[in-house]
PDB file of C-alpha atoms in Angstrom:
ATOM      1  CA  MET A1143      -2.878 -12.633  -2.391  1.00  0.00           C
ATOM      2  CA  LYS A1144      -1.520 -15.067   0.315  1.00  0.00           C
ATOM      3  CA  HIS A1145      -0.770 -13.484   3.296  1.00  0.00           C
ATOM      4  CA  LYS A1146      -1.832 -10.223   2.199  1.00  0.00           C
ATOM      5  CA  ASN A1147      -2.836  -7.132   4.943  1.00  0.00           C
ATOM      6  CA  ASP A1148      -0.908  -9.514   7.671  1.00  0.00           C
ATOM      7  CA  TYR A1149       1.911  -7.984   9.532  1.00  0.00           C
ATOM      8  CA  SER A1150       2.793 -10.837  11.182  1.00  0.00           C
ATOM      9  CA  ALA A1151       3.907 -12.091   7.761  1.00  0.00           C
ATOM     10  CA  PRO A1152       7.531 -12.635   6.798  1.00  0.00           C
ATOM     11  CA  PHE A1153       5.907 -11.405   3.009  1.00  0.00           C
ATOM     12  CA  CYS A1154       5.323  -8.885   4.365  1.00  0.00           C
ATOM     13  CA  TYR A1155       7.866  -7.312   4.126  1.00  0.00           C
ATOM     14  CA  SER A1156      11.316  -6.941   2.101  1.00  0.00           C
ATOM     15  CA  ILE A1157      15.211  -6.636   3.093  1.00  0.00           C
ATOM     16  CA  VAL A1158      15.964  -3.143   3.835  1.00  0.00           C
ATOM     17  CA  ASP A1159      18.874  -3.307   0.672  1.00  0.00           C
ATOM     18  CA  GLU A1160      18.347   1.092   0.094  1.00  0.00           C
ATOM     19  CA  ASN A1161      22.058   1.876   2.098  1.00  0.00           C
ATOM     20  CA  ALA A1162      23.791   2.549  -0.615  1.00  0.00           C
ATOM     21  CA  PHE A1163      27.061   1.629   0.760  1.00  0.00           C
ATOM     22  CA  GLY A1164      25.857  -1.752   1.973  1.00  0.00           C
ATOM     23  CA  VAL A1165      23.152  -3.847   3.679  1.00  0.00           C
ATOM     24  CA  LYS A1166      24.431  -5.131   7.503  1.00  0.00           C
ATOM     25  CA  PHE A1167      23.814  -8.406   9.045  1.00  0.00           C
ATOM     26  CA  LEU A1168      23.917  -9.984  12.203  1.00  0.00           C
ATOM     27  CA  VAL A1169      25.914 -14.164  12.190  1.00  0.00           C
ATOM     28  CA  LEU A1170      23.558 -15.744  14.769  1.00  0.00           C
ATOM     29  CA  ASN A1171      25.081 -19.039  14.098  1.00  0.00           C
ATOM     30  CA  ASP A1172      26.244 -20.989  11.013  1.00  0.00           C
ATOM     31  CA  SER A1173      22.664 -21.130   8.902  1.00  0.00           C
ATOM     32  CA  THR A1174      20.414 -18.127  10.009  1.00  0.00           C
ATOM     33  CA  TRP A1175      20.973 -14.367   9.738  1.00  0.00           C
ATOM     34  CA  LEU A1176      19.410 -11.201  11.418  1.00  0.00           C
ATOM     35  CA  LEU A1177      18.715  -8.668   8.362  1.00  0.00           C
ATOM     36  CA  PRO A1178      17.379  -5.913   8.728  1.00  0.00           C
ATOM     37  CA  ILE A1179      13.123  -5.651   7.132  1.00  0.00           C
ATOM     38  CA  SER A1180      10.642  -2.525   6.330  1.00  0.00           C
ATOM     39  CA  ILE A1181       7.199  -3.313   5.251  1.00  0.00           C
ATOM     40  CA  TRP A1182       6.386  -4.048   1.697  1.00  0.00           C
ATOM     41  CA  TRP A1183       3.852  -1.642   0.629  1.00  0.00           C
ATOM     42  CA  HIS A1184       2.108  -4.003  -1.864  1.00  0.00           C
ATOM     43  CA  ALA A1185       1.353  -6.263   0.277  1.00  0.00           C
ATOM     44  CA  PHE A1186      -0.464  -4.059   1.904  1.00  0.00           C
ATOM     45  CA  ASP A1187      -3.705  -2.338   0.559  1.00  0.00           C
ATOM     46  CA  LYS A1188      -3.844   0.257   3.458  1.00  0.00           C
ATOM     47  CA  VAL A1189      -1.605   0.908   5.426  1.00  0.00           C
ATOM     48  CA  ASP A1190      -2.927   1.812   9.509  1.00  0.00           C
ATOM     49  CA  GLU A1191      -2.176   2.510  12.664  1.00  0.00           C
ATOM     50  CA  ARG A1192      -1.915  -0.696  13.318  1.00  0.00           C
ATOM     51  CA  GLN A1193       2.107  -0.454  12.058  1.00  0.00           C
ATOM     52  CA  ALA A1194       2.749   1.068  15.296  1.00  0.00           C
ATOM     53  CA  ASP A1195       1.731  -1.821  17.368  1.00  0.00           C
ATOM     54  CA  GLU A1196       2.271  -4.721  14.438  1.00  0.00           C
ATOM     55  CA  ALA A1197       4.892  -3.655  12.160  1.00  0.00           C
ATOM     56  CA  ARG A1198       8.007  -5.546  12.800  1.00  0.00           C
ATOM     57  CA  ILE A1199      11.878  -4.493  11.550  1.00  0.00           C
ATOM     58  CA  PHE A1200      14.298  -8.231  11.393  1.00  0.00           C
ATOM     59  CA  CYS A1201      13.825 -10.989  10.509  1.00  0.00           C
ATOM     60  CA  GLU A1202      15.910 -14.305  10.501  1.00  0.00           C
ATOM     61  CA  LEU A1203      16.965 -15.626   7.448  1.00  0.00           C
ATOM     62  CA  ASP A1204      17.438 -19.308   7.648  1.00  0.00           C
ATOM     63  CA  LEU A1205      20.395 -19.973   4.408  1.00  0.00           C
ATOM     64  CA  LYS A1206      19.426 -23.773   4.044  1.00  0.00           C
ATOM     65  CA  ASP A1207      15.922 -22.388   2.387  1.00  0.00           C
ATOM     66  CA  MET A1208      16.641 -18.675   2.180  1.00  0.00           C
ATOM     67  CA  LYS A1209      13.315 -18.101   3.406  1.00  0.00           C
ATOM     68  CA  ARG A1210      12.715 -15.771   5.974  1.00  0.00           C
ATOM     69  CA  LYS A1211      10.924 -16.594   9.442  1.00  0.00           C
ATOM     70  CA  ASN A1212      11.463 -15.216  13.175  1.00  0.00           C
ATOM     71  CA  LEU A1213      10.087 -11.541  12.387  1.00  0.00           C
ATOM     72  CA  SER A1214      11.225  -9.505  15.159  1.00  0.00           C
ATOM     73  CA  GLY A1215      12.385  -5.731  16.687  1.00  0.00           C
ATOM     74  CA  HIS A1216       9.456  -2.787  17.047  1.00  0.00           C
ATOM     75  CA  LEU A1217       8.744   0.587  16.078  1.00  0.00           C
ATOM     76  CA  PRO A1218       9.469   2.198  18.707  1.00  0.00           C
ATOM     77  CA  ALA A1219       6.285   5.097  20.470  1.00  0.00           C
ATOM     78  CA  TYR A1220       7.392   7.809  18.359  1.00  0.00           C
ATOM     79  CA  TYR A1221       5.663   6.150  15.193  1.00  0.00           C
ATOM     80  CA  LYS A1222       1.670   6.376  17.366  1.00  0.00           C
ATOM     81  CA  GLU A1223       2.573   9.807  18.740  1.00  0.00           C
ATOM     82  CA  HIS A1224       2.947  11.016  14.720  1.00  0.00           C
ATOM     83  CA  ALA A1225       0.583   8.614  12.825  1.00  0.00           C
ATOM     84  CA  LEU A1226       3.851   7.890  10.141  1.00  0.00           C
ATOM     85  CA  TRP A1227       3.608   4.483   8.204  1.00  0.00           C
ATOM     86  CA  LEU A1228       7.701   5.370   6.731  1.00  0.00           C
ATOM     87  CA  ASP A1229       9.126   2.604   8.325  1.00  0.00           C
ATOM     88  CA  ASP A1230      12.427   3.285   7.102  1.00  0.00           C
ATOM     89  CA  PHE A1231      15.831   2.993   9.978  1.00  0.00           C
ATOM     90  CA  ASN A1232      19.434   2.413   9.553  1.00  0.00           C
ATOM     91  CA  TYR A1233      21.201   0.572  11.789  1.00  0.00           C
ATOM     92  CA  ASP A1234      24.065  -0.650  13.287  1.00  0.00           C
ATOM     93  CA  ILE A1235      26.129  -3.845  15.525  1.00  0.00           C
ATOM     94  CA  ASP A1236      27.881  -3.272  18.196  1.00  0.00           C
ATOM     95  CA  LEU A1237      31.059  -6.285  17.652  1.00  0.00           C
ATOM     96  CA  SER A1238      31.986  -6.225  21.357  1.00  0.00           C
ATOM     97  CA  THR A1239      28.236  -6.362  22.878  1.00  0.00           C
ATOM     98  CA  GLY A1240      26.598  -8.021  20.786  1.00  0.00           C
ATOM     99  CA  TYR A1241      23.819  -5.407  21.186  1.00  0.00           C
ATOM    100  CA  LEU A1242      21.676  -3.485  18.318  1.00  0.00           C
ATOM    101  CA  TYR A1243      21.525   0.080  17.109  1.00  0.00           C
ATOM    102  CA  VAL A1244      18.674   1.146  15.515  1.00  0.00           C
ATOM    103  CA  SER A1245      18.299   4.999  14.367  1.00  0.00           C
ATOM    104  CA  HIS A1246      14.360   5.997  12.834  1.00  0.00           C
ATOM    105  CA  GLU A1247      15.065   7.901   9.858  1.00  0.00           C
ATOM    106  CA  PRO A1248      11.841  10.389  11.295  1.00  0.00           C
ATOM    107  CA  ASP A1249      12.789  10.251  14.839  1.00  0.00           C
ATOM    108  CA  SER A1250      15.780  11.630  17.080  1.00  0.00           C
ATOM    109  CA  LEU A1251      16.524   8.834  19.148  1.00  0.00           C
ATOM    110  CA  ILE A1252      18.828   5.944  19.082  1.00  0.00           C
ATOM    111  CA  TYR A1253      17.672   3.010  20.556  1.00  0.00           C
ATOM    112  CA  VAL A1254      20.025   0.183  21.500  1.00  0.00           C
ATOM    113  CA  TYR A1255      18.751  -3.437  22.079  1.00  0.00           C
ATOM    114  CA  ALA A1256      20.560  -6.606  23.645  1.00  0.00           C
ATOM    115  CA  THR A1257      18.270  -8.685  21.409  1.00  0.00           C
ATOM    116  CA  PRO A1258      15.457  -7.274  18.356  1.00  0.00           C
ATOM    117  CA  ASP A1259      12.787  -7.745  21.351  1.00  0.00           C
ATOM    118  CA  SER A1260      14.871  -5.943  24.495  1.00  0.00           C
ATOM    119  CA  LEU A1261      15.032  -2.855  24.081  1.00  0.00           C
ATOM    120  CA  LEU A1262      18.286  -1.919  26.905  1.00  0.00           C
ATOM    121  CA  TYR A1263      18.399   2.280  26.272  1.00  0.00           C
ATOM    122  CA  THR A1264      17.968   5.260  23.894  1.00  0.00           C
ATOM    123  CA  ILE A1265      20.414   8.148  23.141  1.00  0.00           C
ATOM    124  CA  GLY A1266      20.529  10.728  21.181  1.00  0.00           C
ATOM    125  CA  TYR A1267      20.036  14.875  20.665  1.00  0.00           C
ATOM    126  CA  GLU A1268      18.365  16.775  18.263  1.00  0.00           C
ATOM    127  CA  MET A1269      19.753  17.747  15.065  1.00  0.00           C
ATOM    128  CA  PRO A1270      18.470  21.078  13.889  1.00  0.00           C
ATOM    129  CA  ILE A1271      16.300  20.013  11.472  1.00  0.00           C
ATOM    130  CA  ASN A1272      13.109  20.541  10.083  1.00  0.00           C
ATOM    131  CA  ARG A1273      10.944  17.501  11.650  1.00  0.00           C
ATOM    132  CA  ASP A1274       7.411  18.510  10.840  1.00  0.00           C
ATOM    133  CA  PHE A1275       5.824  15.793   8.583  1.00  0.00           C
ATOM    134  CA  THR A1276       2.800  16.138   7.438  1.00  0.00           C
ATOM    135  CA  PHE A1277       1.487  13.454   5.827  1.00  0.00           C
ATOM    136  CA  GLY A1278      -0.123  10.699   7.293  1.00  0.00           C
ATOM    137  CA  TYR A1279      -1.657   7.375   7.136  1.00  0.00           C
ATOM    138  CA  GLU A1280      -4.678   8.697   4.629  1.00  0.00           C
ATOM    139  CA  ASP A1281      -1.852  10.491   1.992  1.00  0.00           C
ATOM    140  CA  TRP A1282      -0.122   8.912  -0.541  1.00  0.00           C
ATOM    141  CA  PRO A1283       1.932   9.699  -2.451  1.00  0.00           C
ATOM    142  CA  GLU A1284       1.644  13.293  -3.516  1.00  0.00           C
ATOM    143  CA  LYS A1285       1.739  14.238   0.462  1.00  0.00           C
ATOM    144  CA  LEU A1286       4.626  12.487   1.150  1.00  0.00           C
ATOM    145  CA  GLU A1287       6.975  13.568  -1.610  1.00  0.00           C
ATOM    146  CA  LYS A1288       6.490  17.017  -0.553  1.00  0.00           C
ATOM    147  CA  ASP A1289       7.300  16.453   2.826  1.00  0.00           C
ATOM    148  CA  PHE A1290      10.490  14.774   1.530  1.00  0.00           C
ATOM    149  CA  GLY A1291      11.481  17.896  -0.018  1.00  0.00           C
ATOM    150  CA  ARG A1292      11.459  19.896   3.127  1.00  0.00           C
ATOM    151  CA  ALA A1293      11.340  17.644   6.427  1.00  0.00           C
ATOM    152  CA  GLY A1294      14.540  16.589   7.309  1.00  0.00           C
ATOM    153  CA  ARG A1295      15.822  12.982   8.730  1.00  0.00           C
ATOM    154  CA  ASN A1296      18.325  10.842  10.019  1.00  0.00           C
ATOM    155  CA  GLN A1297      20.887   9.155   7.572  1.00  0.00           C
ATOM    156  CA  GLU A1298      24.289   6.864   8.014  1.00  0.00           C
ATOM    157  CA  LEU A1299      23.941   5.189  11.822  1.00  0.00           C
ATOM    158  CA  GLU A1300      27.409   4.113  12.773  1.00  0.00           C
ATOM    159  CA  VAL A1301      29.254   2.760  15.760  1.00  0.00           C
ATOM    160  CA  LEU A1302      32.528   2.491  15.493  1.00  0.00           C
ATOM    161  CA  GLU A1303      34.380   0.485  18.436  1.00  0.00           C
ATOM    162  CA  ASP A1304      37.597   0.650  17.847  1.00  0.00           C
ATOM    163  CA  GLU A1305      37.442   4.892  18.119  1.00  0.00           C
ATOM    164  CA  GLY A1306      34.286   4.210  20.766  1.00  0.00           C
ATOM    165  CA  MET A1307      31.792   6.548  19.182  1.00  0.00           C
ATOM    166  CA  ILE A1308      29.007   6.635  17.395  1.00  0.00           C
ATOM    167  CA  ILE A1309      28.210   8.654  14.364  1.00  0.00           C
ATOM    168  CA  ARG A1310      25.100   9.457  12.752  1.00  0.00           C
ATOM    169  CA  THR A1311      23.980  11.858  10.014  1.00  0.00           C
ATOM    170  CA  GLY A1312      21.126  13.593   9.134  1.00  0.00           C
ATOM    171  CA  ARG A1313      19.536  16.173   5.926  1.00  0.00           C
ATOM    172  CA  ASP A1314      17.514  18.773   6.905  1.00  0.00           C
ATOM    173  CA  GLY A1315      15.135  18.023   4.009  1.00  0.00           C
ATOM    174  CA  TYR A1316      16.585  17.098   0.145  1.00  0.00           C
ATOM    175  CA  TYR A1317      16.140  20.603  -1.804  1.00  0.00           C
ATOM    176  CA  PRO A1318      19.452  20.723  -1.973  1.00  0.00           C
ATOM    177  CA  GLY A1319      19.448  19.615   2.058  1.00  0.00           C
ATOM    178  CA  VAL A1320      21.792  20.613   4.842  1.00  0.00           C
ATOM    179  CA  VAL A1321      23.996  17.866   6.603  1.00  0.00           C
ATOM    180  CA  TYR A1322      24.720  17.246   9.858  1.00  0.00           C
ATOM    181  CA  ILE A1323      27.365  15.517  11.524  1.00  0.00           C
ATOM    182  CA  GLN A1324      26.747  13.839  14.794  1.00  0.00           C
ATOM    183  CA  VAL A1325      29.716  12.092  17.632  1.00  0.00           C
ATOM    184  CA  TYR A1326      28.817  10.230  20.328  1.00  0.00           C
ATOM    185  CA  ASP A1327      31.347   8.338  23.035  1.00  0.00           C
ATOM    186  CA  MET A1328      30.019   4.864  23.692  1.00  0.00           C
ATOM    187  CA  ASP A1329      27.804   5.993  26.437  1.00  0.00           C
ATOM    188  CA  GLY A1330      25.612   8.172  24.789  1.00  0.00           C
ATOM    189  CA  ASN A1331      26.893  11.608  25.247  1.00  0.00           C
ATOM    190  CA  LEU A1332      27.017  13.904  22.637  1.00  0.00           C
ATOM    191  CA  MET A1333      30.153  14.618  21.658  1.00  0.00           C
ATOM    192  CA  ALA A1334      30.542  17.390  18.241  1.00  0.00           C
ATOM    193  CA  GLN A1335      28.027  18.242  15.848  1.00  0.00           C
ATOM    194  CA  ARG A1336      28.358  20.160  12.877  1.00  0.00           C
ATOM    195  CA  ASP A1337      27.502  20.539   9.114  1.00  0.00           C
ATOM    196  CA  MET A1338      29.177  19.093   6.427  1.00  0.00           C
ATOM    197  CA  PRO A1339      29.551  19.987   2.831  1.00  0.00           C
ATOM    198  CA  ASN A1340      25.499  19.512   0.899  1.00  0.00           C
ATOM    199  CA  LYS A1341      25.349  15.769  -0.371  1.00  0.00           C
ATOM    200  CA  PHE A1342      27.785  14.709   2.114  1.00  0.00           C
ATOM    201  CA  ARG A1343      27.571  11.153   3.244  1.00  0.00           C
ATOM    202  CA  PHE A1344      29.699   9.485   5.702  1.00  0.00           C
ATOM    203  CA  LEU A1345      32.030   6.335   4.724  1.00  0.00           C
ATOM    204  CA  GLY A1346      34.032   5.388   7.352  1.00  0.00           C
ATOM    205  CA  VAL A1347      37.341   5.679   9.602  1.00  0.00           C
ATOM    206  CA  LYS A1348      40.628   4.366   9.051  1.00  0.00           C
ATOM    207  CA  ASP A1349      43.700   4.514  10.413  1.00  0.00           C
ATOM    208  CA  GLY A1350      42.313   7.420  12.653  1.00  0.00           C
ATOM    209  CA  HIS A1351      41.020   9.433  10.084  1.00  0.00           C
ATOM    210  CA  PHE A1352      37.183  10.006   8.543  1.00  0.00           C
ATOM    211  CA  TYR A1353      36.290   9.923   5.406  1.00  0.00           C
ATOM    212  CA  GLY A1354      32.669  10.903   3.476  1.00  0.00           C
ATOM    213  CA  VAL A1355      31.713  11.364   0.439  1.00  0.00           C
ATOM    214  CA  LYS A1356      29.188  13.701  -1.772  1.00  0.00           C
ATOM    215  CA  PHE A1357      26.835  11.154  -2.569  1.00  0.00           C
ATOM    216  CA  SER A1358      25.866  12.809  -6.241  1.00  0.00           C
ATOM    217  CA  PRO A1359      28.760  13.350  -8.415  1.00  0.00           C
ATOM    218  CA  ASN A1360      29.472  16.550 -10.778  1.00  0.00           C
ATOM    219  CA  GLU A1361      29.668  16.357 -14.713  1.00  0.00           C
ATOM    220  CA  GLU A1362      31.490  17.278 -16.340  1.00  0.00           C
ATOM    221  CA  ASP A1363      32.806  17.248 -19.910  1.00  0.00           C
ATOM    222  CA  ASN A1364      31.960  13.789 -20.083  1.00  0.00           C
ATOM    223  CA  ASN A1365      33.824  12.943 -16.545  1.00  0.00           C
ATOM    224  CA  ILE A1366      32.265  11.944 -13.748  1.00  0.00           C
ATOM    225  CA  ILE A1367      33.738  13.668 -10.356  1.00  0.00           C
ATOM    226  CA  PHE A1368      33.817  11.741  -7.208  1.00  0.00           C
ATOM    227  CA  THR A1369      34.471  14.238  -4.566  1.00  0.00           C
ATOM    228  CA  LEU A1370      35.970  12.513  -1.679  1.00  0.00           C
ATOM    229  CA  TYR A1371      36.546  14.653   2.407  1.00  0.00           C
ATOM    230  CA  THR A1372      38.885  13.276   5.286  1.00  0.00           C
ATOM    231  CA  PHE A1373      38.168  14.822   8.313  1.00  0.00           C
ATOM    232  CA  ASP A1374      40.105  14.351  12.053  1.00  0.00           C
ATOM    233  CA  ILE A1375      37.542  13.797  15.345  1.00  0.00           C
ATOM    234  CA  CYS A1376      39.115  15.138  18.330  1.00  0.00           C
ATOM    235  CA  LYS A1377      37.954  13.429  21.744  1.00  0.00           C
TER     236      LYS A1377
END
């Protein structure tokens, strides 16, 4: 397989598409988009400590030939310190500045970039969740599945420029998992934090009201029931 085990090859990455509510991308020009990427595990015989230094998290998509090129961005120092190969992340774009906000699932910080390779600063306060991941580069996949059942991770990240807020959610384990929401101002100050209903996912804001959904619907008498939430955040 050409380019196998090569962290610098676009072939070895897949476009992040696990967000249940769509993939966000930045339009660089009429023919180029900036897209989030994650390691395609099938392109590697073994993911090792090189990941922390060499893995990338963004690529450009050339709309003329639909090919990926120009990998950029890096994993934070957290990955060196914890020897994790879990590279999933959420990100959003401040449309007023073009800044990229990146929240890696196991890391408590939010990284703010002017460009994918130009880190401006970090913000973020820890949630009351257990981040004690025990799996490492040698553990696959049984230990990972066990960790997912008990260890917490970040979920959504939304930059709401008009409201002057940054929203981040996180889950303390998966079974069933307590969900927390954090609200920051645009300077990175934590304005609020509280627990939310089980399986809560943040949807967005409209007309000053905030919305969420229970991610797993209930099934009753052959009916599928979705639970929608609306709430207010006071500054």
